[in-house]
GROMACS .gro file of C-alpha atoms in nm:
model
  467
    1MET     CA    1   0.605  -0.597  10.288
    2PHE     CA    2   0.940  -0.719  10.156
    3ASN     CA    3   1.123  -0.600  10.478
    4ASN     CA    4   0.867  -0.796  10.689
    5ILE     CA    5   0.957  -1.111  10.485
    6TYR     CA    6   1.326  -1.054  10.523
    7ASN     CA    7   1.300  -0.988  10.897
    8THR     CA    8   1.113  -1.312  10.953
    9THR     CA    9   1.319  -1.533  10.723
   10SER     CA   10   1.648  -1.377  10.850
   11LYS     CA   11   1.561  -1.448  11.215
   12SER     CA   12   1.458  -1.827  11.138
   13ILE     CA   13   1.767  -1.875  10.948
   14GLN     CA   14   1.988  -1.727  11.199
   15GLN     CA   15   1.834  -1.936  11.485
   16ARG     CA   16   1.881  -2.251  11.293
   17LEU     CA   17   2.232  -2.190  11.191
   18TYR     CA   18   2.333  -2.076  11.552
   19LEU     CA   19   2.214  -2.406  11.668
   20GLN     CA   20   2.438  -2.587  11.410
   21THR     CA   21   2.729  -2.385  11.525
   22ILE     CA   22   2.682  -2.492  11.886
   23ILE     CA   23   2.691  -2.864  11.752
   24ILE     CA   24   3.033  -2.783  11.624
   25ALA     CA   25   3.147  -2.663  11.937
   26ILE     CA   26   3.028  -2.986  12.129
   27PHE     CA   27   3.221  -3.214  11.885
   28LEU     CA   28   3.517  -2.993  11.825
   29PHE     CA   29   3.716  -3.141  12.120
   30THR     CA   30   3.639  -3.489  12.003
   31MET     CA   31   3.752  -3.400  11.657
   32ILE     CA   32   4.084  -3.272  11.766
   33CYS     CA   33   4.150  -3.605  11.963
   34ILE     CA   34   4.080  -3.831  11.649
   35SER     CA   35   4.196  -3.595  11.395
   36ILE     CA   36   4.576  -3.691  11.449
   37TRP     CA   37   4.472  -4.063  11.400
   38THR     CA   38   4.317  -4.016  11.069
   39GLU     CA   39   4.537  -3.721  10.926
   40ASN     CA   40   4.813  -3.936  10.788
   41THR     CA   41   4.587  -4.172  10.596
   42LEU     CA   42   4.351  -3.897  10.466
   43THR     CA   43   4.659  -3.696  10.368
   44MET     CA   44   4.782  -3.970  10.149
   45ILE     CA   45   4.446  -4.025   9.981
   46THR     CA   46   4.419  -3.639   9.934
   47ALA     CA   47   4.781  -3.628   9.799
   48ILE     CA   48   4.708  -3.896   9.533
   49ALA     CA   49   4.383  -3.719   9.447
   50ARG     CA   50   4.574  -3.388   9.416
   51PHE     CA   51   4.838  -3.548   9.200
   52GLU     CA   52   4.555  -3.701   8.985
   53ARG     CA   53   4.389  -3.364   8.923
   54THR     CA   54   4.724  -3.203   8.846
   55HIS     CA   55   4.817  -3.445   8.581
   56THR     CA   56   4.451  -3.441   8.433
   57VAL     CA   57   4.481  -3.068   8.403
   58SER     CA   58   4.840  -3.109   8.253
   59ARG     CA   59   4.700  -3.357   7.989
   60LEU     CA   60   4.409  -3.129   7.889
   61GLU     CA   61   4.650  -2.836   7.861
   62ALA     CA   62   4.893  -3.045   7.645
   63LYS     CA   63   4.597  -3.129   7.405
   64VAL     CA   64   4.502  -2.770   7.373
   65SER     CA   65   4.873  -2.674   7.321
   66LEU     CA   66   4.902  -2.938   7.048
   67LEU     CA   67   4.587  -2.819   6.864
   68GLU     CA   68   4.718  -2.469   6.899
   69TYR     CA   69   5.033  -2.544   6.744
   70ILE     CA   70   4.864  -2.727   6.444
   71ASP     CA   71   4.647  -2.415   6.379
   72ASN     CA   72   4.907  -2.150   6.447
   73ARG     CA   73   5.245  -2.319   6.438
   74ASN     CA   74   5.331  -2.151   6.755
   75ASP     CA   75   5.646  -2.267   6.905
   76GLN     CA   76   5.542  -2.163   7.253
   77ALA     CA   77   5.242  -2.404   7.224
   78LYS     CA   78   5.473  -2.670   7.114
   79GLU     CA   79   5.703  -2.626   7.417
   80SER     CA   80   5.388  -2.605   7.631
   81PHE     CA   81   5.261  -2.944   7.487
   82TYR     CA   82   5.595  -3.135   7.575
   83THR     CA   83   5.614  -2.961   7.917
   84ASN     CA   84   5.253  -3.063   8.025
   85MET     CA   85   5.297  -3.420   7.875
   86ALA     CA   86   5.620  -3.468   8.078
   87ILE     CA   87   5.432  -3.365   8.399
   88THR     CA   88   5.151  -3.620   8.307
   89GLN     CA   89   5.404  -3.904   8.205
   90SER     CA   90   5.618  -3.843   8.521
   91TYR     CA   91   5.311  -3.904   8.736
   92ASN     CA   92   5.225  -4.233   8.564
   93LYS     CA   93   5.579  -4.338   8.542
   94VAL     CA   94   5.619  -4.318   8.929
   95PHE     CA   95   5.288  -4.491   9.001
   96SER     CA   96   5.367  -4.765   8.745
   97ASN     CA   97   5.696  -4.839   8.925
   98LEU     CA   98   5.589  -4.805   9.290
   99LEU     CA   99   5.621  -5.169   9.377
  100VAL     CA  100   5.942  -5.211   9.198
  101MET     CA  101   6.098  -4.914   9.371
  102ARG     CA  102   5.978  -5.033   9.701
  103LYS     CA  103   6.167  -5.354   9.659
  104PHE     CA  104   6.501  -5.199   9.526
  105LYS     CA  105   6.506  -4.841   9.629
  106PHE     CA  106   6.577  -4.705   9.984
  107GLU     CA  107   6.307  -4.506  10.153
  108ASN     CA  108   6.482  -4.176  10.131
  109GLU     CA  109   6.550  -4.232   9.776
  110PHE     CA  110   6.178  -4.303   9.712
  111VAL     CA  111   6.086  -3.983   9.892
  112LYS     CA  112   6.320  -3.789   9.685
  113ILE     CA  113   6.181  -3.925   9.368
  114LEU     CA  114   5.823  -3.821   9.473
  115GLU     CA  115   5.948  -3.470   9.569
  116THR     CA  116   6.130  -3.410   9.241
  117THR     CA  117   5.852  -3.562   9.035
  118PHE     CA  118   5.567  -3.347   9.180
  119LYS     CA  119   5.660  -2.980   9.243
  120GLU     CA  120   5.358  -2.945   9.463
  121ALA     CA  121   5.459  -3.236   9.701
  122ASP     CA  122   5.631  -3.124  10.017
  123HIS     CA  123   5.867  -3.356  10.206
  124ASN     CA  124   5.610  -3.443  10.472
  125THR     CA  125   5.368  -3.548  10.206
  126ALA     CA  126   5.616  -3.762  10.028
  127VAL     CA  127   5.713  -3.941  10.350
  128ILE     CA  128   5.349  -4.012  10.429
  129ILE     CA  129   5.283  -4.165  10.094
  130VAL     CA  130   5.583  -4.381  10.128
  131ASN     CA  131   5.495  -4.500  10.473
  132ARG     CA  132   5.136  -4.577  10.355
  133ILE     CA  133   5.251  -4.778  10.057
  134LYS     CA  134   5.469  -4.979  10.276
  135VAL     CA  135   5.175  -5.067  10.495
  136LEU     CA  136   4.945  -5.112  10.194
  137TYR     CA  137   5.162  -5.265   9.930
  138TRP     CA  138   5.007  -5.599   9.965
  139HIS     CA  139   4.653  -5.454   9.888
  140PRO     CA  140   4.514  -5.574   9.543
  141ILE     CA  141   4.392  -5.210   9.481
  142ILE     CA  142   4.754  -5.092   9.490
  143LYS     CA  143   4.851  -5.349   9.237
  144GLU     CA  144   4.559  -5.235   9.019
  145LEU     CA  145   4.655  -4.872   9.048
  146VAL     CA  146   5.007  -4.961   8.939
  147ASP     CA  147   4.851  -5.151   8.639
  148TYR     CA  148   4.635  -4.856   8.534
  149ALA     CA  149   4.922  -4.604   8.568
  150ASP     CA  150   5.138  -4.827   8.366
  151LYS     CA  151   4.886  -4.854   8.079
  152ALA     CA  152   4.812  -4.486   8.086
  153HIS     CA  153   5.197  -4.434   8.072
  154ARG     CA  154   5.231  -4.621   7.767
  155ALA     CA  155   4.933  -4.458   7.598
  156GLY     CA  156   5.091  -4.124   7.676
  157GLU     CA  157   5.417  -4.230   7.536
  158LYS     CA  158   5.244  -4.300   7.198
  159ILE     CA  159   5.086  -3.976   7.197
  160VAL     CA  160   5.429  -3.809   7.261
  161LYS     CA  161   5.558  -4.010   6.973
  162LEU     CA  162   5.276  -3.919   6.740
  163ALA     CA  163   5.285  -3.548   6.822
  164PRO     CA  164   5.611  -3.459   6.620
  165LEU     CA  165   5.431  -3.636   6.312
  166VAL     CA  166   5.124  -3.433   6.325
  167MET     CA  167   5.325  -3.116   6.393
  168SER     CA  168   5.531  -3.180   6.083
  169ALA     CA  169   5.229  -3.295   5.864
  170ASN     CA  170   5.171  -3.077   5.553
  171ASN     CA  171   4.808  -3.183   5.441
  172GLU     CA  172   4.477  -3.199   5.622
  173VAL     CA  173   4.427  -3.568   5.530
  174GLN     CA  174   4.755  -3.663   5.697
  175ILE     CA  175   4.694  -3.436   5.997
  176SER     CA  176   4.328  -3.585   6.035
  177SER     CA  177   4.457  -3.937   6.025
  178ILE     CA  178   4.734  -3.880   6.295
  179LEU     CA  179   4.499  -3.689   6.521
  180ARG     CA  180   4.253  -3.989   6.506
  181GLU     CA  181   4.523  -4.211   6.614
  182ILE     CA  182   4.617  -3.960   6.883
  183GLU     CA  183   4.256  -3.943   6.996
  184ARG     CA  184   4.247  -4.332   7.016
  185ASN     CA  185   4.545  -4.345   7.243
  186GLU     CA  186   4.401  -4.062   7.451
  187ALA     CA  187   4.072  -4.251   7.476
  188GLU     CA  188   4.275  -4.538   7.618
  189PHE     CA  189   4.469  -4.303   7.833
  190VAL     CA  190   4.162  -4.148   7.966
  191SER     CA  191   3.992  -4.490   8.027
  192ASN     CA  192   4.288  -4.609   8.257
  193GLU     CA  193   4.301  -4.263   8.411
  194HIS     CA  194   3.923  -4.297   8.498
  195SER     CA  195   3.984  -4.652   8.622
  196PHE     CA  196   4.276  -4.514   8.836
  197SER     CA  197   4.061  -4.252   8.984
  198LYS     CA  198   3.774  -4.512   9.045
  199ARG     CA  199   4.013  -4.762   9.224
  200CYS     CA  200   4.160  -4.457   9.445
  201SER     CA  201   3.806  -4.399   9.542
  202ASP     CA  202   3.758  -4.766   9.609
  203LEU     CA  203   4.084  -4.770   9.822
  204SER     CA  204   3.956  -4.462  10.014
  205ASN     CA  205   3.639  -4.628  10.083
  206GLU     CA  206   3.813  -4.932  10.214
  207ILE     CA  207   4.029  -4.741  10.430
  208ALA     CA  208   3.729  -4.551  10.563
  209ASN     CA  209   3.575  -4.891  10.663
  210PHE     CA  210   3.865  -4.955  10.890
  211VAL     CA  211   3.838  -4.633  11.057
  212SER     CA  212   3.446  -4.604  11.061
  213TYR     CA  213   3.414  -4.439  11.388
  214PHE     CA  214   3.667  -4.187  11.268
  215SER     CA  215   3.432  -4.119  10.961
  216ILE     CA  216   3.117  -4.057  11.180
  217THR     CA  217   3.310  -3.779  11.369
  218ILE     CA  218   3.436  -3.629  11.040
  219LEU     CA  219   3.080  -3.634  10.911
  220ILE     CA  220   2.960  -3.439  11.232
  221PHE     CA  221   3.262  -3.197  11.189
  222SER     CA  222   3.170  -3.157  10.815
  223VAL     CA  223   2.808  -3.095  10.896
  224GLY     CA  224   2.901  -2.830  11.158
  225PHE     CA  225   3.161  -2.665  10.955
  226VAL     CA  226   2.907  -2.647  10.658
  227SER     CA  227   2.665  -2.511  10.884
  228LEU     CA  228   2.895  -2.236  10.998
  229ILE     CA  229   2.991  -2.154  10.645
  230THR     CA  230   2.613  -2.162  10.555
  231PHE     CA  231   2.534  -1.908  10.824
  232LEU     CA  232   2.797  -1.669  10.721
  233ILE     CA  233   2.705  -1.706  10.353
  234ALA     CA  234   2.334  -1.690  10.415
  235LYS     CA  235   2.355  -1.381  10.634
  236SER     CA  236   2.573  -1.220  10.379
  237LEU     CA  237   2.347  -1.317  10.091
  238LEU     CA  238   2.043  -1.183  10.285
  239GLN     CA  239   2.201  -0.856  10.335
  240GLN     CA  240   2.307  -0.826   9.985
  241ALA     CA  241   1.972  -0.929   9.855
  242VAL     CA  242   1.797  -0.651  10.055
  243LYS     CA  243   2.055  -0.405   9.925
  244HIS     CA  244   2.023  -0.526   9.577
  245ALA     CA  245   1.639  -0.510   9.595
  246CYS     CA  246   1.648  -0.162   9.712
  247ASP     CA  247   1.910  -0.060   9.445
  248LEU     CA  248   1.708  -0.238   9.180
  249GLU     CA  249   1.406  -0.031   9.273
  250VAL     CA  250   1.587   0.282   9.289
  251SER     CA  251   1.724   0.198   8.932
  252ARG     CA  252   1.382   0.102   8.802
  253ARG     CA  253   1.237   0.435   8.922
  254GLN     CA  254   1.503   0.633   8.762
  255TYR     CA  255   1.471   0.443   8.441
  256ARG     CA  256   1.094   0.511   8.432
  257ASN     CA  257   1.148   0.873   8.506
  258LEU     CA  258   1.403   0.891   8.240
  259VAL     CA  259   1.216   0.697   7.960
  260GLU     CA  260   0.865   0.826   8.036
  261GLY     CA  261   0.957   1.170   8.137
  262THR     CA  262   1.133   1.263   7.820
  263PRO     CA  263   0.925   1.403   7.525
  264ASP     CA  264   1.159   1.188   7.279
  265LEU     CA  265   1.044   0.856   7.117
  266ILE     CA  266   1.236   0.577   7.270
  267ILE     CA  267   1.205   0.227   7.104
  268ARG     CA  268   1.365  -0.098   7.075
  269ILE     CA  269   1.326  -0.336   6.778
  270ASP     CA  270   1.448  -0.690   6.709
  271VAL     CA  271   1.650  -0.805   6.414
  272ASP     CA  272   1.342  -0.837   6.210
  273GLY     CA  273   1.261  -0.470   6.266
  274ARG     CA  274   0.965  -0.536   6.491
  275PHE     CA  275   0.893  -0.324   6.783
  276VAL     CA  276   0.964  -0.489   7.130
  277PHE     CA  277   0.947  -0.167   7.342
  278LEU     CA  278   0.818   0.183   7.305
  279ASN     CA  279   0.764   0.472   7.559
  280HIS     CA  280   0.469   0.712   7.584
  281ALA     CA  281   0.575   0.922   7.290
  282ALA     CA  282   0.450   0.643   7.057
  283LYS     CA  283   0.100   0.767   7.092
  284GLU     CA  284   0.202   1.110   6.965
  285ILE     CA  285   0.430   0.989   6.683
  286TYR     CA  286   0.252   0.677   6.563
  287GLY     CA  287  -0.094   0.745   6.671
  288LEU     CA  288  -0.109   0.414   6.858
  289SER     CA  289  -0.025   0.322   7.216
  290PRO     CA  290   0.302   0.146   7.292
  291GLU     CA  291   0.096  -0.184   7.356
  292GLU     CA  292  -0.078  -0.150   7.015
  293CYS     CA  293   0.275  -0.102   6.851
  294ILE     CA  294   0.438  -0.406   6.978
  295GLY     CA  295   0.502  -0.663   6.714
  296ARG     CA  296   0.454  -0.417   6.434
  297LEU     CA  297   0.724  -0.361   6.171
  298SER     CA  298   0.890  -0.004   6.232
  299SER     CA  299   0.932   0.031   5.862
  300ASP     CA  300   0.564   0.045   5.821
  301PHE     CA  301   0.552   0.392   5.969
  302ILE     CA  302   0.844   0.535   5.750
  303HIS     CA  303   0.744   0.785   5.494
  304PRO     CA  304   0.750   0.608   5.135
  305GLU     CA  305   1.010   0.849   4.996
  306ASP     CA  306   1.234   0.779   5.298
  307LYS     CA  307   1.213   0.406   5.304
  308GLU     CA  308   1.504   0.321   5.058
  309PRO     CA  309   1.731   0.595   5.190
  310THR     CA  310   1.662   0.486   5.553
  311ILE     CA  311   1.750   0.114   5.466
  312ASP     CA  312   2.068   0.225   5.274
  313ALA     CA  313   2.175   0.434   5.578
  314PHE     CA  314   2.113   0.138   5.808
  315GLN     CA  315   2.311  -0.112   5.595
  316ALA     CA  316   2.602   0.140   5.584
  317PHE     CA  317   2.584   0.175   5.947
  318LEU     CA  318   2.610  -0.198   5.997
  319LYS     CA  319   2.889  -0.237   5.756
  320SER     CA  320   3.091   0.065   5.912
  321GLY     CA  321   3.113  -0.091   6.266
  322LYS     CA  322   3.031   0.252   6.419
  323GLU     CA  323   2.866   0.248   6.761
  324ILE     CA  324   2.590   0.515   6.687
  325LEU     CA  325   2.395   0.589   6.384
  326LYS     CA  326   2.273   0.955   6.356
  327TYR     CA  327   1.999   0.988   6.102
  328GLU     CA  328   1.705   1.199   5.998
  329ASN     CA  329   1.370   1.074   5.824
  330ARG     CA  330   1.010   1.123   5.818
  331LEU     CA  331   0.751   0.897   5.997
  332VAL     CA  332   0.373   0.882   5.906
  333GLY     CA  333   0.146   0.797   6.187
  334ILE     CA  334  -0.164   0.588   6.177
  335ASP     CA  335  -0.352   0.930   6.160
  336GLY     CA  336  -0.169   1.048   5.839
  337ARG     CA  337   0.034   1.301   6.019
  338GLU     CA  338   0.403   1.345   5.914
  339HIS     CA  339   0.678   1.391   6.161
  340HIS     CA  340   1.033   1.480   6.089
  341MET     CA  341   1.262   1.278   6.323
  342ALA     CA  342   1.632   1.311   6.432
  343TRP     CA  343   1.744   0.953   6.537
  344SER     CA  344   2.024   0.818   6.751
  345ILE     CA  345   2.049   0.447   6.699
  346ILE     CA  346   2.252   0.185   6.884
  347ALA     CA  347   2.310  -0.183   6.793
  348GLU     CA  348   2.245  -0.432   7.086
  349LYS     CA  349   2.492  -0.717   7.091
  350ASP     CA  350   2.508  -1.043   7.295
  351GLU     CA  351   2.823  -1.179   7.449
  352ASN     CA  352   2.935  -1.317   7.093
  353HIS     CA  353   2.897  -0.962   6.964
  354ILE     CA  354   2.595  -1.081   6.747
  355ILE     CA  355   2.341  -0.814   6.699
  356THR     CA  356   2.017  -0.894   6.886
  357GLY     CA  357   1.837  -0.580   6.807
  358PHE     CA  358   1.848  -0.192   6.811
  359ALA     CA  359   1.777   0.062   7.071
  360SER     CA  360   1.678   0.394   6.930
  361THR     CA  361   1.593   0.762   7.056
  362GLY     CA  362   1.397   0.982   6.821
  363ARG     CA  363   1.338   1.352   6.844
  364ASP     CA  364   1.060   1.516   6.669
  365ILE     CA  365   1.211   1.799   6.474
  366THR     CA  366   0.898   1.875   6.262
  367GLU     CA  367   0.869   2.232   6.389
  368ARG     CA  368   1.246   2.293   6.339
  369LYS     CA  369   1.206   2.158   5.983
  370GLN     CA  370   0.910   2.382   5.915
  371ALA     CA  371   1.094   2.683   6.051
  372GLU     CA  372   1.388   2.606   5.830
  373GLU     CA  373   1.167   2.567   5.528
  374ALA     CA  374   0.975   2.902   5.614
  375LEU     CA  375   1.310   3.080   5.642
  376ILE     CA  376   1.447   2.939   5.301
  377GLU     CA  377   1.112   3.051   5.148
  378SER     CA  378   1.142   3.390   5.305
  379GLU     CA  379   1.508   3.433   5.185
  380GLU     CA  380   1.411   3.339   4.841
  381ARG     CA  381   1.113   3.582   4.852
  382PHE     CA  382   1.347   3.859   4.974
  383LYS     CA  383   1.595   3.792   4.709
  384MET     CA  384   1.323   3.805   4.442
  385VAL     CA  385   1.198   4.138   4.575
  386LEU     CA  386   1.556   4.291   4.577
  387ASP     CA  387   1.622   4.158   4.241
  388GLY     CA  388   1.298   4.292   4.104
  389SER     CA  389   1.350   4.625   4.272
  390GLN     CA  390   1.703   4.685   4.129
  391LEU     CA  391   1.835   4.767   4.471
  392GLY     CA  392   2.177   4.666   4.575
  393TYR     CA  393   2.231   4.505   4.919
  394TRP     CA  394   2.505   4.378   5.147
  395ASP     CA  395   2.502   4.154   5.459
  396TRP     CA  396   2.796   4.162   5.691
  397ASP     CA  397   2.835   3.849   5.922
  398ILE     CA  398   3.035   4.007   6.200
  399GLU     CA  399   3.152   3.680   6.354
  400THR     CA  400   3.292   3.536   6.038
  401ASN     CA  401   3.376   3.882   5.881
  402VAL     CA  402   3.223   3.768   5.562
  403VAL     CA  403   3.018   4.023   5.348
  404HIS     CA  404   2.772   3.904   5.099
  405ARG     CA  405   2.644   4.115   4.830
  406ASN     CA  406   2.402   4.076   4.533
  407GLU     CA  407   2.475   4.144   4.162
  408ARG     CA  408   2.308   4.482   4.143
  409TRP     CA  409   2.539   4.607   4.422
  410ALA     CA  410   2.843   4.524   4.219
  411GLU     CA  411   2.692   4.666   3.901
  412MET     CA  412   2.617   4.996   4.055
  413ILE     CA  413   3.003   5.065   4.106
  414GLY     CA  414   3.093   4.894   3.782
  415TYR     CA  415   3.203   4.554   3.895
  416THR     CA  416   3.065   4.209   3.842
  417LEU     CA  417   2.978   4.002   4.151
  418LYS     CA  418   3.265   3.758   4.075
  419GLU     CA  419   3.505   4.063   4.114
  420ILE     CA  420   3.386   4.150   4.455
  421GLU     CA  421   3.569   3.993   4.751
  422LEU     CA  422   3.381   3.859   5.044
  423ASN     CA  423   3.547   4.074   5.302
  424VAL     CA  424   3.525   4.411   5.491
  425LYS     CA  425   3.857   4.525   5.359
  426GLN     CA  426   3.767   4.567   4.989
  427TRP     CA  427   3.436   4.732   5.095
  428THR     CA  428   3.607   4.995   5.320
  429ASP     CA  429   3.879   5.046   5.063
  430LEU     CA  430   3.616   5.165   4.821
  431HIS     CA  431   3.479   5.426   5.060
  432HIS     CA  432   3.561   5.791   4.982
  433PRO     CA  433   3.835   5.891   5.232
  434GLU     CA  434   3.624   6.175   5.363
  435ASP     CA  435   3.315   5.952   5.429
  436ARG     CA  436   3.491   5.647   5.578
  437ASP     CA  437   3.508   5.762   5.943
  438ALA     CA  438   3.148   5.882   5.941
  439THR     CA  439   3.039   5.553   5.792
  440TRP     CA  440   3.206   5.347   6.051
  441GLN     CA  441   3.080   5.556   6.327
  442SER     CA  442   2.725   5.507   6.201
  443ILE     CA  443   2.786   5.127   6.216
  444GLN     CA  444   2.926   5.153   6.563
  445ASP     CA  445   2.636   5.366   6.690
  446HIS     CA  446   2.409   5.103   6.579
  447LEU     CA  447   2.594   4.811   6.716
  448GLU     CA  448   2.598   4.979   7.046
  449ASN     CA  449   2.221   5.052   7.027
  450ARG     CA  450   2.255   5.424   7.006
  451THR     CA  451   2.062   5.430   6.687
  452SER     CA  452   1.786   5.210   6.565
  453ALA     CA  453   1.943   5.152   6.216
  454HIS     CA  454   2.271   5.213   6.021
  455ASN     CA  455   2.136   5.498   5.783
  456ILE     CA  456   2.375   5.705   5.609
  457GLU     CA  457   2.488   5.836   5.267
  458TYR     CA  458   2.851   5.795   5.150
  459ARG     CA  459   3.049   5.788   4.837
  460MET     CA  460   3.209   5.484   4.689
  461ARG     CA  461   3.479   5.443   4.414
  462THR     CA  462   3.374   5.284   4.107
  463LYS     CA  463   3.575   5.057   3.892
  464ASN     CA  464   3.694   5.333   3.667
  465GLY     CA  465   3.801   5.551   3.959
  466ASP     CA  466   3.491   5.786   3.978
  467TYR     CA  467   3.295   5.836   4.303
   0.00000   0.00000   0.00000
């Protein structure tokens, strides 16, 4: 279904965009003819706008650098403040003196001033600006631009003079007072800056009125150009959308297989400890369906004896800053059954590193715990039987080479259990020399499955030297 929608929509969009592309071709030749005529005037407006954006960015960077210096006393920030303010002030200074420089400076010298003031201005751009100002110097808007630039320049100078005072201030009251004065001058600066921008726009509009027939052509060109770009972008976006939808479906299917295919309990809880997601294992562990668990407190299902230790472990986990909490506790389902759980818990955080919830995977280890308890109980019973029967026994862990013995074994050869070392060497050293080889051969035969048990009689040396 999605593919049908895509094919229909894609074909319709492509037909419409192809038509708009043809319109571009029709008007392209006309545009080439008139573009030369409008190029110089539009270049001047664009250059002024570019310089305007440049010094606006410089002013903002200067403010940021000043605040950074106040906070950190960073000399690099101080240098950045004066550098950016110099760029801003040079812009306003040039435009505040345009008419004066026109009267007293040669054209080449004026061009040179523009080139050295604005690093991004090439020679041709500077020449175009000079030529246009020569033509438009009489226009009232040019005079207003000069006035706004002059006012902005004076406000900027005040900010530059106040900067050393706030940089050298030692208390918060003084810093706040100077910063308010700086902000007042900055507001005046911004106001003139905005007025400058607005009058630049007005100048652009008035020039456009003189070349209205050029504007119509530019509009057609713009529509065609935008249509071409729209076509290319739309085609790319549609292709990406289809691929993304397919990838997303595959990802969702893999996620469902992973989450619903595992026997482990997978849950997500919010910062209040309430369930927001559970997989199918919730039915087995909690005795409720995932839908019935949503909104319930996860702590309601923790065994009463494990609640406080679980809370303590959670708090220690949050304070530690670790990525994963490994923990075991018991849960009690709605049906009263207990489950021993082994948890892996991860804190979920937003882009500000604030915890928004927790994702947990819990494995039911009830059978393992029961087996461990049964083993412990069996070992305790075995020990009681041995102790009651007055038999000595030894247990050799071949991998670790540790030999465990009971108290009776040590007593039988005159030692206490503390005097017996947990190794094989002392054991073999106590063998009668004539029995040692036969004893080890019996052990080797059993290890190689040639006998069902290690069953042999041999002599051992007692503490007093007898056998």
